[in-house]
Amino acid sequence: MSKLDYLRWLGVDALWLSPIYPSPMADFGYDISNFTDVHPLFGTLEDLDTLVRQAHQRDLKLILDFVPNHTSDEHPWFQQARQSRTNEKRDWYIWRDPAPDGGPANNWTSNFGGSAWQFDAQSGQYYLHLFDVKQPDLNWRNHEVRRAMFDVMRFWLDRGVDGFRVDVPGALLKDEQFRDNPLNPDWKAGDRPYTRQLSLYTEDQPGIHEIVREMRAVVDHYGERVLIGEIWPPMERMVQYYGEQLDEVHLPFNLQLVLRPTWEARTIRQIVDEYEGALPRGAWPNWVLSNHDRPRVATRLGREQARMAQMLFLTLRGTPTCYYGDEVGMQNVAISPELMQDPEGKENAQYSRDPERTPMQWESSPNAGFCPAGVRPWLPVADDFQTYNVAVEQHDPRSFLTLVRTLLTLRRALPALSMGSQQSIDQPNPTCFVYQRQHADEHCLVALNFSAQDQVVTLPEQGQGRLLLSTHLDREGPLPLSEVHLRGNEGLLIEFETHPPHV
Ligand code: GLC
């Protein structure tokens, strides 16, 4: 609550909380044992109400995580379901008899490794869990389940939350015939075990879009609320979740910048152009640069490139979703095996998501101000927290945080950035990506150097621009457009005053 003013100061419009519900914390709160309450670790329902109120007083929206695919195995629904094959809640989950050899009914694997089926000795059947064994999948073919989960949405919407980020909506329906998933021909040793199979029969099944449309209808009933979907690439898949009539999620998360293995000007331009080209008419774009499931951007690219990446992220057309701490340049923290919390990490240390989930770095005091000194946070604080934290960076005119805040301020001030068109600009230097944003007669140019060396960008037209911002935060003012000089890892935001280049 005490940090809401910070978010406003930074220029944030909406806050998404990952799950805050009662949970045994087998998967950092994504294993929910009660969908309509708050985990005591985070406070009470009344605290949540106060948070909503205080956020709204500051013109901040509050978005919750909605996890419809599974519950915790400690949820009363599952406790009942596992009591017997005839229990009235039995069909709320997905059960199969053992195969003739006693093993699971098919080859489906869990996202966290191993079979997606767990044998339940008491009732002699296997239950399905596409994630951790403590996260049994709900059976969305059962209409009582649908009704119960839509009621969960209403419970929170009635309390005033502004919408949901929906966890793995594409996985809600599974193949009715439970056919084996085919092997992925492109899988190679070292890739995530889960990607060894193609999710042909466990994702995007017929009927799924109807369910997402129903969710949207629940939300639309409340007026101005938002539905965001965690949809993984490929792009063709992602854009389908806008809905044919733009009647599914408002924003299917665009995770391409997070997942693309190569970070080079050409590839990023390709992503931007393909995405812009694939968006259905009238759909609003969005970008994600880091999240709680993948290494942080400042670790993937290093802090120098990460500054440039922030300029890209915050000047592309569409809504950016910033992961906490990225704004101060937080990096992943190595977590020793005995401190590991993440079920995926316990299964496969190299894929642990704990390193990107360490405490927010607020200040230089013990525990970085995340929790009182003397209390041990569930994951350790980064070693460099005394250099990279909000309190220190707020007073440094060239810090990472100052850069992010300035970008957000410019974004708000310039309609070209907040709502203008997006157009890539050809230019001969392969290490740089240049694009134009335009709204009415306001033109902005963004020039990004993906290399650590100085580069020159030549634009097709002469003319005079005005440099609004360098990611190095050390220059601004008039700038000739014909030949733009960039230092290593530098990004420039330029406003045209005359003669915009042809695109
Ligand atoms: C989503 C979440 C991830 C979680 C999983 C299971 O992918 O982002 O953190 O482990 O769903 O709920």
Short mmCIF file of C-alpha atoms and ligand atoms in Angstrom, two decimals:
data_model
loop_
_atom_site.label_atom_id
_atom_site.label_comp_id
_atom_site.label_asym_id
_atom_site.label_seq_id
_atom_site.Cartn_x
_atom_site.Cartn_y
_atom_site.Cartn_z
CA MET A 1 0.00 0.00 0.00
CA SER A 2 2.79 2.37 0.95
CA LYS A 3 4.31 1.97 -2.50
CA LEU A 4 1.35 3.19 -4.54
CA ASP A 5 2.72 6.72 -4.58
CA TYR A 6 5.97 5.37 -5.95
CA LEU A 7 4.12 3.70 -8.81
CA ARG A 8 2.34 6.95 -9.64
CA TRP A 9 5.61 8.86 -9.42
CA LEU A 10 7.14 6.35 -11.83
CA GLY A 11 4.29 6.79 -14.30
CA VAL A 12 2.55 3.43 -13.96
CA ASP A 13 -1.18 3.25 -14.80
CA ALA A 14 -2.09 -0.24 -13.63
CA LEU A 15 -0.73 -2.78 -11.20
CA TRP A 16 -1.01 -6.55 -11.79
CA LEU A 17 -0.60 -8.70 -8.68
CA SER A 18 0.43 -12.31 -9.15
CA PRO A 19 -1.79 -14.64 -7.05
CA ILE A 20 -2.54 -13.32 -3.57
CA TYR A 21 -4.95 -16.10 -2.59
CA PRO A 22 -4.65 -18.74 0.16
CA SER A 23 -2.21 -21.33 -1.10
CA PRO A 24 0.18 -23.97 0.21
CA MET A 25 2.71 -22.20 -2.05
CA ALA A 26 3.81 -25.24 -4.01
CA ASP A 27 3.99 -22.98 -7.08
CA PHE A 28 4.40 -19.49 -5.65
CA GLY A 29 0.68 -19.01 -5.16
CA TYR A 30 -0.43 -20.46 -8.52
CA ASP A 31 -1.70 -23.44 -6.49
CA ILE A 32 -4.81 -21.93 -4.96
CA SER A 33 -6.74 -23.48 -2.10
CA ASN A 34 -9.40 -20.76 -1.90
CA PHE A 35 -10.16 -18.50 -4.85
CA THR A 36 -12.10 -15.93 -2.85
CA ASP A 37 -9.83 -14.92 -0.02
CA VAL A 38 -6.38 -13.43 0.59
CA HIS A 39 -3.39 -15.39 1.90
CA PRO A 40 -2.51 -14.20 5.42
CA LEU A 41 1.04 -13.63 4.16
CA PHE A 42 -0.32 -10.74 2.13
CA GLY A 43 -3.04 -9.54 4.51
CA THR A 44 -6.81 -9.86 4.58
CA LEU A 45 -9.73 -9.31 2.24
CA GLU A 46 -10.25 -5.95 3.93
CA ASP A 47 -6.64 -5.04 3.12
CA LEU A 48 -7.32 -5.89 -0.50
CA ASP A 49 -10.41 -3.66 -0.46
CA THR A 50 -8.33 -0.84 0.96
CA LEU A 51 -5.67 -1.43 -1.67
CA VAL A 52 -8.26 -1.18 -4.44
CA ARG A 53 -9.64 2.01 -2.93
CA GLN A 54 -6.27 3.60 -2.45
CA ALA A 55 -5.13 2.62 -5.92
CA HIS A 56 -8.25 4.17 -7.42
CA GLN A 57 -7.76 7.35 -5.43
CA ARG A 58 -4.42 7.64 -7.24
CA ASP A 59 -5.89 6.83 -10.64
CA LEU A 60 -4.17 3.46 -10.63
CA LYS A 61 -5.95 0.32 -11.81
CA LEU A 62 -5.59 -2.96 -9.94
CA ILE A 63 -5.49 -6.23 -11.88
CA LEU A 64 -5.53 -9.66 -10.25
CA ASP A 65 -4.21 -12.97 -11.51
CA PHE A 66 -7.03 -15.37 -12.33
CA VAL A 67 -5.91 -19.01 -12.40
CA PRO A 68 -8.72 -21.04 -13.96
CA ASN A 69 -6.85 -24.13 -15.16
CA HIS A 70 -6.13 -25.76 -11.82
CA THR A 71 -6.56 -25.58 -8.08
CA SER A 72 -4.32 -26.68 -5.28
CA ASP A 73 -4.74 -30.33 -4.27
CA GLU A 74 -5.63 -28.79 -0.89
CA HIS A 75 -8.63 -26.95 -2.33
CA PRO A 76 -11.87 -28.33 -0.77
CA TRP A 77 -13.16 -29.15 -4.26
CA PHE A 78 -10.29 -31.52 -4.88
CA GLN A 79 -10.38 -32.88 -1.35
CA GLN A 80 -13.96 -33.87 -2.02
CA ALA A 81 -13.31 -35.09 -5.56
CA ARG A 82 -10.63 -37.52 -4.47
CA GLN A 83 -12.82 -39.09 -1.78
CA SER A 84 -14.48 -41.50 -4.19
CA ARG A 85 -15.30 -42.06 -7.84
CA THR A 86 -18.90 -41.17 -7.15
CA ASN A 87 -18.34 -37.95 -5.22
CA GLU A 88 -20.32 -35.06 -6.66
CA LYS A 89 -17.11 -33.09 -7.21
CA ARG A 90 -15.32 -36.00 -8.89
CA ASP A 91 -16.01 -34.75 -12.40
CA TRP A 92 -14.73 -31.28 -11.53
CA TYR A 93 -11.24 -32.70 -12.16
CA ILE A 94 -9.83 -34.96 -14.86
CA TRP A 95 -9.51 -38.63 -13.90
CA ARG A 96 -8.47 -41.66 -15.96
CA ASP A 97 -8.17 -45.34 -15.24
CA PRO A 98 -4.66 -46.79 -15.39
CA ALA A 99 -3.49 -48.20 -18.73
CA PRO A 100 -3.35 -52.03 -18.91
CA ASP A 101 0.27 -51.93 -17.68
CA GLY A 102 -0.81 -49.87 -14.68
CA GLY A 103 0.82 -46.71 -16.00
CA PRO A 104 -0.85 -43.43 -16.97
CA ALA A 105 -3.48 -43.32 -19.69
CA ASN A 106 -1.39 -41.35 -22.17
CA ASN A 107 1.98 -39.65 -22.70
CA TRP A 108 1.07 -36.12 -21.63
CA THR A 109 3.81 -34.39 -19.66
CA SER A 110 3.72 -31.72 -16.98
CA ASN A 111 5.12 -28.26 -17.74
CA PHE A 112 7.45 -28.82 -14.81
CA GLY A 113 8.77 -32.20 -16.04
CA GLY A 114 7.64 -35.82 -15.80
CA SER A 115 4.22 -37.32 -16.46
CA ALA A 116 1.16 -35.07 -16.17
CA TRP A 117 -0.68 -37.93 -14.43
CA GLN A 118 -0.57 -38.73 -10.74
CA PHE A 119 -1.94 -41.99 -9.36
CA ASP A 120 -4.43 -41.59 -6.54
CA ALA A 121 -4.23 -44.82 -4.56
CA GLN A 122 -7.45 -44.25 -2.65
CA SER A 123 -9.67 -44.21 -5.73
CA GLY A 124 -7.43 -46.20 -8.05
CA GLN A 125 -7.36 -43.59 -10.82
CA TYR A 126 -4.90 -41.05 -12.13
CA TYR A 127 -5.61 -37.31 -12.02
CA LEU A 128 -4.26 -34.83 -14.54
CA HIS A 129 -1.89 -32.01 -13.61
CA LEU A 130 -0.36 -30.04 -16.47
CA PHE A 131 1.76 -28.25 -13.86
CA ASP A 132 2.87 -29.41 -10.42
CA VAL A 133 1.51 -32.59 -8.87
CA LYS A 134 -0.11 -30.30 -6.29
CA GLN A 135 -2.02 -28.48 -9.07
CA PRO A 136 -4.76 -30.81 -10.34
CA ASP A 137 -6.42 -29.54 -13.54
CA LEU A 138 -10.06 -28.53 -13.38
CA ASN A 139 -12.42 -30.10 -15.90
CA TRP A 140 -13.73 -27.18 -17.93
CA ARG A 141 -16.02 -29.53 -19.88
CA ASN A 142 -18.10 -29.63 -16.73
CA HIS A 143 -20.50 -26.68 -16.72
CA GLU A 144 -20.65 -26.48 -12.94
CA VAL A 145 -16.91 -25.78 -12.99
CA ARG A 146 -17.43 -22.99 -15.51
CA ARG A 147 -20.17 -21.46 -13.41
CA ALA A 148 -18.11 -21.69 -10.24
CA MET A 149 -15.09 -20.07 -11.88
CA PHE A 150 -17.11 -17.27 -13.47
CA ASP A 151 -18.51 -16.64 -10.00
CA VAL A 152 -14.94 -16.29 -8.76
CA MET A 153 -14.39 -13.57 -11.35
CA ARG A 154 -17.57 -11.82 -10.25
CA PHE A 155 -16.53 -12.02 -6.61
CA TRP A 156 -13.46 -9.88 -7.35
CA LEU A 157 -15.11 -7.63 -9.91
CA ASP A 158 -17.80 -6.86 -7.34
CA ARG A 159 -15.03 -5.76 -4.98
CA GLY A 160 -13.86 -3.27 -7.59
CA VAL A 161 -10.80 -4.86 -9.19
CA ASP A 162 -10.18 -3.61 -12.70
CA GLY A 163 -9.66 -6.93 -14.43
CA PHE A 164 -7.58 -10.06 -14.64
CA ARG A 165 -4.46 -11.50 -16.10
CA VAL A 166 -5.72 -14.99 -16.97
CA ASP A 167 -3.26 -17.81 -16.38
CA VAL A 168 -2.81 -20.25 -19.32
CA PRO A 169 -6.32 -19.87 -20.78
CA GLY A 170 -5.30 -21.89 -23.85
CA ALA A 171 -4.93 -25.03 -21.71
CA LEU A 172 -8.43 -25.13 -20.23
CA LEU A 173 -9.76 -27.81 -22.57
CA LYS A 174 -8.00 -31.09 -23.29
CA ASP A 175 -8.62 -33.59 -26.06
CA GLU A 176 -11.82 -35.50 -25.36
CA GLN A 177 -10.21 -38.72 -26.62
CA PHE A 178 -7.04 -38.20 -24.55
CA ARG A 179 -4.80 -38.91 -27.55
CA ASP A 180 -1.02 -38.95 -27.11
CA ASN A 181 0.77 -35.71 -27.90
CA PRO A 182 3.20 -36.10 -30.83
CA LEU A 183 6.93 -35.63 -30.30
CA ASN A 184 8.42 -32.29 -31.29
CA PRO A 185 10.78 -32.94 -34.21
CA ASP A 186 12.73 -29.74 -33.43
CA TRP A 187 13.44 -30.63 -29.81
CA LYS A 188 17.13 -30.98 -28.93
CA ALA A 189 19.00 -31.99 -25.82
CA GLY A 190 19.13 -29.07 -23.40
CA ASP A 191 15.72 -27.68 -24.41
CA ARG A 192 13.05 -27.58 -21.71
CA PRO A 193 11.84 -31.17 -21.16
CA TYR A 194 8.26 -30.02 -21.56
CA THR A 195 8.86 -28.89 -25.13
CA ARG A 196 9.83 -32.42 -26.13
CA GLN A 197 6.20 -32.91 -27.08
CA LEU A 198 3.92 -30.69 -29.12
CA SER A 199 0.89 -29.68 -27.07
CA LEU A 200 -1.45 -30.76 -29.87
CA TYR A 201 -4.01 -32.31 -27.54
CA THR A 202 -3.49 -30.26 -24.40
CA GLU A 203 -3.84 -26.70 -25.71
CA ASP A 204 -6.11 -24.72 -28.05
CA GLN A 205 -8.74 -27.45 -28.28
CA PRO A 206 -12.02 -26.85 -30.13
CA GLY A 207 -14.38 -24.90 -27.87
CA ILE A 208 -11.67 -22.93 -26.09
CA HIS A 209 -12.50 -19.63 -27.76
CA GLU A 210 -16.09 -19.96 -26.68
CA ILE A 211 -14.94 -20.21 -23.07
CA VAL A 212 -12.72 -17.17 -23.40
CA ARG A 213 -15.63 -15.26 -24.94
CA GLU A 214 -17.73 -16.22 -21.92
CA MET A 215 -15.03 -14.87 -19.60
CA ARG A 216 -15.00 -11.67 -21.58
CA ALA A 217 -18.77 -11.37 -21.26
CA VAL A 218 -18.44 -11.68 -17.48
CA VAL A 219 -15.92 -8.86 -17.44
CA ASP A 220 -17.80 -6.68 -19.95
CA HIS A 221 -20.84 -6.78 -17.74
CA TYR A 222 -18.91 -4.58 -15.32
CA GLY A 223 -18.02 -1.87 -17.83
CA GLU A 224 -14.48 -0.63 -18.06
CA ARG A 225 -12.46 -3.68 -17.03
CA VAL A 226 -9.65 -5.53 -18.75
CA LEU A 227 -8.88 -9.12 -19.60
CA ILE A 228 -5.27 -10.05 -20.32
CA GLY A 229 -4.36 -13.58 -21.40
CA GLU A 230 -1.14 -15.48 -20.88
CA ILE A 231 -0.83 -16.82 -24.41
CA TRP A 232 2.49 -18.20 -25.53
CA PRO A 233 3.74 -17.92 -29.12
CA PRO A 234 3.56 -18.73 -31.99
CA MET A 235 2.20 -15.39 -33.02
CA GLU A 236 -0.66 -16.82 -35.13
CA ARG A 237 -1.88 -18.55 -32.00
CA MET A 238 -1.55 -15.49 -29.81
CA VAL A 239 -3.52 -13.15 -32.04
CA GLN A 240 -6.42 -15.61 -32.23
CA TYR A 241 -7.14 -14.89 -28.59
CA TYR A 242 -8.24 -11.33 -29.43
CA GLY A 243 -11.30 -13.10 -30.83
CA GLU A 244 -12.81 -12.82 -34.28
CA GLN A 245 -15.01 -9.96 -33.14
CA LEU A 246 -12.38 -8.68 -30.68
CA ASP A 247 -14.55 -10.36 -28.08
CA GLU A 248 -11.99 -12.49 -26.21
CA VAL A 249 -9.07 -11.06 -24.20
CA HIS A 250 -8.26 -7.38 -24.72
CA LEU A 251 -4.56 -8.16 -24.55
CA PRO A 252 -3.11 -11.60 -25.27
CA PHE A 253 0.32 -11.16 -23.72
CA ASN A 254 2.92 -10.66 -26.42
CA LEU A 255 5.89 -12.54 -24.97
CA GLN A 256 8.10 -12.52 -28.05
CA LEU A 257 10.74 -10.15 -26.68
CA VAL A 258 11.03 -12.40 -23.64
CA LEU A 259 11.39 -15.61 -25.60
CA ARG A 260 13.36 -14.70 -28.73
CA PRO A 261 16.81 -16.27 -28.30
CA THR A 262 18.66 -13.84 -30.58
CA TRP A 263 18.76 -10.20 -29.68
CA GLU A 264 19.77 -8.37 -32.80
CA ALA A 265 18.38 -5.44 -34.73
CA ARG A 266 17.21 -7.51 -37.68
CA THR A 267 15.35 -10.08 -35.58
CA ILE A 268 13.67 -7.50 -33.39
CA ARG A 269 12.55 -5.50 -36.41
CA GLN A 270 11.14 -8.70 -37.87
CA ILE A 271 9.19 -9.39 -34.67
CA VAL A 272 7.77 -5.88 -34.60
CA ASP A 273 6.78 -5.93 -38.28
CA GLU A 274 5.28 -9.41 -38.14
CA TYR A 275 3.33 -8.59 -35.02
CA GLU A 276 1.98 -5.33 -36.41
CA GLY A 277 1.03 -7.23 -39.57
CA ALA A 278 -0.67 -10.09 -37.69
CA LEU A 279 -2.84 -7.98 -35.38
CA PRO A 280 -6.52 -8.19 -36.22
CA ARG A 281 -8.11 -4.93 -37.31
CA GLY A 282 -8.75 -2.73 -34.29
CA ALA A 283 -6.72 -4.90 -31.88
CA TRP A 284 -4.47 -3.01 -29.49
CA PRO A 285 -0.87 -4.31 -29.24
CA ASN A 286 1.12 -5.03 -26.11
CA TRP A 287 4.70 -5.90 -25.20
CA VAL A 288 6.36 -7.78 -22.36
CA LEU A 289 10.09 -7.55 -21.71
CA SER A 290 10.46 -9.75 -18.60
CA ASN A 291 8.18 -11.72 -16.35
CA HIS A 292 8.20 -14.07 -13.39
CA ASP A 293 8.75 -17.15 -15.58
CA ARG A 294 11.86 -16.20 -17.55
CA PRO A 295 15.26 -14.60 -16.80
CA ARG A 296 15.20 -10.84 -16.34
CA VAL A 297 16.04 -8.60 -19.28
CA ALA A 298 19.09 -7.08 -17.54
CA THR A 299 20.47 -10.60 -17.16
CA ARG A 300 19.65 -11.73 -20.67
CA LEU A 301 21.18 -8.65 -22.30
CA GLY A 302 23.42 -7.09 -19.67
CA ARG A 303 22.59 -3.73 -18.07
CA GLU A 304 23.92 -1.59 -20.94
CA GLN A 305 21.76 -3.24 -23.60
CA ALA A 306 18.91 -3.42 -21.12
CA ARG A 307 18.73 0.39 -21.05
CA MET A 308 18.38 0.40 -24.81
CA ALA A 309 15.81 -2.41 -24.53
CA GLN A 310 13.75 -0.22 -22.18
CA MET A 311 13.65 2.47 -24.84
CA LEU A 312 12.45 -0.07 -27.38
CA PHE A 313 9.89 -1.48 -24.96
CA LEU A 314 8.49 1.87 -23.89
CA THR A 315 8.34 3.47 -27.33
CA LEU A 316 6.78 0.62 -29.32
CA ARG A 317 3.09 0.95 -30.11
CA GLY A 318 0.98 -0.77 -27.47
CA THR A 319 0.69 -1.35 -23.75
CA PRO A 320 3.96 -2.32 -22.04
CA THR A 321 3.88 -4.66 -19.01
CA CYS A 322 6.91 -4.02 -16.82
CA TYR A 323 8.09 -6.67 -14.36
CA TYR A 324 8.80 -5.29 -10.87
CA GLY A 325 12.42 -4.30 -10.37
CA ASP A 326 13.26 -4.17 -14.06
CA GLU A 327 12.91 -0.40 -13.74
CA VAL A 328 15.95 -0.27 -11.45
CA GLY A 329 17.94 -2.75 -13.54
CA MET A 330 17.47 -5.74 -11.23
CA GLN A 331 19.19 -8.90 -12.42
CA ASN A 332 18.66 -12.58 -11.71
CA VAL A 333 20.16 -13.85 -8.48
CA ALA A 334 21.84 -17.26 -8.30
CA ILE A 335 19.87 -19.41 -5.84
CA SER A 336 21.53 -22.34 -4.13
CA PRO A 337 19.66 -25.66 -4.30
CA GLU A 338 18.69 -25.68 -0.62
CA LEU A 339 16.94 -22.31 -1.01
CA MET A 340 15.10 -23.28 -4.17
CA GLN A 341 11.32 -22.73 -3.99
CA ASP A 342 10.17 -23.21 -7.56
CA PRO A 343 8.76 -26.64 -8.45
CA GLU A 344 10.19 -26.30 -11.94
CA GLY A 345 13.61 -25.55 -10.41
CA LYS A 346 13.37 -28.49 -8.05
CA GLU A 347 12.74 -30.73 -11.04
CA ASN A 348 15.36 -29.08 -13.23
CA ALA A 349 17.71 -26.59 -11.55
CA GLN A 350 18.69 -24.92 -14.83
CA TYR A 351 15.10 -23.82 -15.40
CA SER A 352 14.44 -22.53 -11.93
CA ARG A 353 12.38 -19.35 -11.95
CA ASP A 354 13.53 -18.36 -8.47
CA PRO A 355 16.46 -16.23 -9.75
CA GLU A 356 14.02 -13.70 -11.29
CA ARG A 357 11.74 -13.70 -8.25
CA THR A 358 13.97 -12.21 -5.57
CA PRO A 359 12.86 -9.36 -3.29
CA MET A 360 12.23 -5.93 -4.80
CA GLN A 361 15.17 -3.63 -4.19
CA TRP A 362 13.69 -0.57 -2.53
CA GLU A 363 16.59 0.82 -0.57
CA SER A 364 20.07 0.13 0.84
CA SER A 365 18.99 -1.08 4.30
CA PRO A 366 19.02 -4.81 5.20
CA ASN A 367 16.67 -6.91 3.04
CA ALA A 368 16.60 -3.95 0.63
CA GLY A 369 13.52 -2.64 2.46
CA PHE A 370 11.45 -5.58 1.18
CA CYS A 371 10.82 -6.89 4.69
CA PRO A 372 12.03 -5.88 8.15
CA ALA A 373 15.66 -6.56 9.06
CA GLY A 374 15.82 -9.84 10.95
CA VAL A 375 13.06 -11.47 8.90
CA ARG A 376 14.39 -13.80 6.25
CA PRO A 377 12.72 -13.27 2.86
CA TRP A 378 11.80 -16.51 1.09
CA LEU A 379 14.45 -15.83 -1.52
CA PRO A 380 17.72 -13.96 -0.93
CA VAL A 381 18.27 -10.33 -1.92
CA ALA A 382 20.72 -9.59 -4.77
CA ASP A 383 24.32 -8.85 -3.74
CA ASP A 384 24.32 -5.53 -5.56
CA PHE A 385 21.09 -4.21 -4.01
CA GLN A 386 22.88 -1.27 -2.43
CA THR A 387 23.75 0.06 -5.88
CA TYR A 388 20.58 -0.87 -7.70
CA ASN A 389 17.60 0.22 -5.72
CA VAL A 390 14.83 2.78 -5.86
CA ALA A 391 16.11 5.08 -3.11
CA VAL A 392 19.59 5.39 -4.60
CA GLU A 393 18.47 5.64 -8.20
CA GLN A 394 15.79 8.22 -7.54
CA HIS A 395 18.56 10.70 -6.81
CA ASP A 396 20.83 9.79 -9.68
CA PRO A 397 20.06 11.78 -12.85
CA ARG A 398 21.54 9.05 -15.06
CA SER A 399 20.24 5.95 -13.34
CA PHE A 400 18.25 3.13 -14.86
CA LEU A 401 15.22 4.29 -12.90
CA THR A 402 15.57 7.87 -14.16
CA LEU A 403 15.68 6.53 -17.69
CA VAL A 404 12.53 4.44 -17.26
CA ARG A 405 10.67 7.28 -15.57
CA THR A 406 11.70 9.77 -18.27
CA LEU A 407 10.55 7.36 -20.97
CA LEU A 408 7.20 6.95 -19.25
CA THR A 409 6.85 10.72 -18.87
CA LEU A 410 7.57 11.29 -22.58
CA ARG A 411 5.22 8.49 -23.52
CA ARG A 412 2.43 10.17 -21.65
CA ALA A 413 3.27 13.63 -23.02
CA LEU A 414 3.56 12.68 -26.71
CA PRO A 415 0.50 11.30 -28.48
CA ALA A 416 2.84 9.98 -31.20
CA LEU A 417 4.26 7.58 -28.59
CA SER A 418 1.12 6.73 -26.67
CA MET A 419 -1.17 6.16 -29.63
CA GLY A 420 0.60 6.95 -32.89
CA SER A 421 1.27 4.63 -35.80
CA GLN A 422 4.36 2.42 -35.92
CA GLN A 423 6.56 2.15 -38.99
CA SER A 424 10.00 0.55 -39.34
CA ILE A 425 12.50 2.53 -41.39
CA ASP A 426 14.98 0.86 -43.72
CA GLN A 427 18.54 1.94 -43.29
CA PRO A 428 21.79 0.27 -44.25
CA ASN A 429 23.38 -0.30 -40.84
CA PRO A 430 22.45 -3.90 -39.78
CA THR A 431 23.25 -3.32 -36.10
CA CYS A 432 20.62 -0.64 -35.67
CA PHE A 433 16.83 -0.62 -35.68
CA VAL A 434 15.05 2.61 -36.52
CA TYR A 435 11.34 3.28 -36.48
CA GLN A 436 8.92 6.10 -36.63
CA ARG A 437 5.91 6.84 -34.48
CA GLN A 438 3.45 9.35 -35.79
CA HIS A 439 0.25 10.96 -34.66
CA ALA A 440 -1.28 13.79 -36.70
CA ASP A 441 1.67 16.06 -37.47
CA GLU A 442 3.73 14.85 -34.53
CA HIS A 443 6.60 12.57 -35.59
CA CYS A 444 9.04 10.70 -33.39
CA LEU A 445 11.96 8.64 -34.49
CA VAL A 446 13.57 5.95 -32.36
CA ALA A 447 17.10 4.82 -33.28
CA LEU A 448 18.53 1.86 -31.36
CA ASN A 449 22.08 0.56 -31.44
CA PHE A 450 22.15 -3.17 -30.72
CA SER A 451 25.96 -3.29 -30.64
CA ALA A 452 28.50 -2.18 -28.06
CA GLN A 453 30.34 -0.12 -30.74
CA ASP A 454 29.61 3.36 -32.07
CA GLN A 455 27.35 3.31 -35.13
CA VAL A 456 26.03 5.74 -37.68
CA VAL A 457 22.47 5.60 -38.93
CA THR A 458 21.72 7.23 -42.25
CA LEU A 459 18.16 8.20 -42.94
CA PRO A 460 16.71 8.71 -46.39
CA GLU A 461 15.94 12.39 -45.85
CA GLN A 462 17.75 15.47 -44.74
CA GLY A 463 16.21 17.64 -42.09
CA GLN A 464 16.52 18.79 -38.56
CA GLY A 465 15.30 16.87 -35.56
CA ARG A 466 15.34 17.46 -31.85
CA LEU A 467 16.88 14.87 -29.60
CA LEU A 468 14.46 14.32 -26.70
CA LEU A 469 16.33 11.55 -24.95
CA SER A 470 19.43 9.41 -25.11
CA THR A 471 19.47 6.21 -23.04
CA HIS A 472 22.80 7.52 -21.66
CA LEU A 473 20.82 10.52 -20.30
CA ASP A 474 23.57 12.95 -21.19
CA ARG A 475 22.48 14.81 -24.29
CA GLU A 476 19.51 16.45 -25.94
CA GLY A 477 18.81 19.28 -28.38
CA PRO A 478 18.95 19.86 -32.15
CA LEU A 479 20.12 16.93 -34.25
CA PRO A 480 20.59 16.67 -38.02
CA LEU A 481 18.61 13.67 -39.25
CA SER A 482 20.66 12.71 -42.30
CA GLU A 483 23.44 11.07 -40.26
CA VAL A 484 22.71 10.12 -36.69
CA HIS A 485 25.64 9.01 -34.52
CA LEU A 486 24.95 6.49 -31.79
CA ARG A 487 27.35 5.33 -29.11
CA GLY A 488 27.60 1.68 -28.13
CA ASN A 489 24.29 0.36 -26.69
CA GLU A 490 22.70 3.74 -27.12
CA GLY A 491 19.10 4.45 -28.03
CA LEU A 492 17.85 7.86 -29.14
CA LEU A 493 14.37 9.33 -29.17
CA ILE A 494 14.11 12.15 -31.68
CA GLU A 495 11.24 14.44 -32.51
CA PHE A 496 11.11 15.82 -36.07
CA GLU A 497 10.71 19.42 -36.61
CA THR A 498 10.85 19.40 -40.40
CA HIS A 499 10.95 17.03 -43.36
CA PRO A 500 10.14 13.64 -41.89
CA PRO A 501 11.97 10.90 -43.78
CA HIS A 502 10.07 8.87 -46.32
CA VAL A 503 9.17 5.42 -45.09
C1 GLC B 1 1.66 -19.63 -15.64
C2 GLC B 1 2.37 -18.77 -14.62
C3 GLC B 1 3.41 -19.60 -13.94
C4 GLC B 1 2.73 -20.77 -13.25
C5 GLC B 1 1.87 -21.57 -14.21
C6 GLC B 1 0.94 -22.50 -13.50
O1 GLC B 1 2.49 -20.03 -16.66
O2 GLC B 1 2.91 -17.64 -15.25
O3 GLC B 1 4.17 -18.86 -13.03
O4 GLC B 1 3.70 -21.62 -12.69
O5 GLC B 1 1.06 -20.73 -15.01
O6 GLC B 1 -0.10 -21.78 -12.89
#
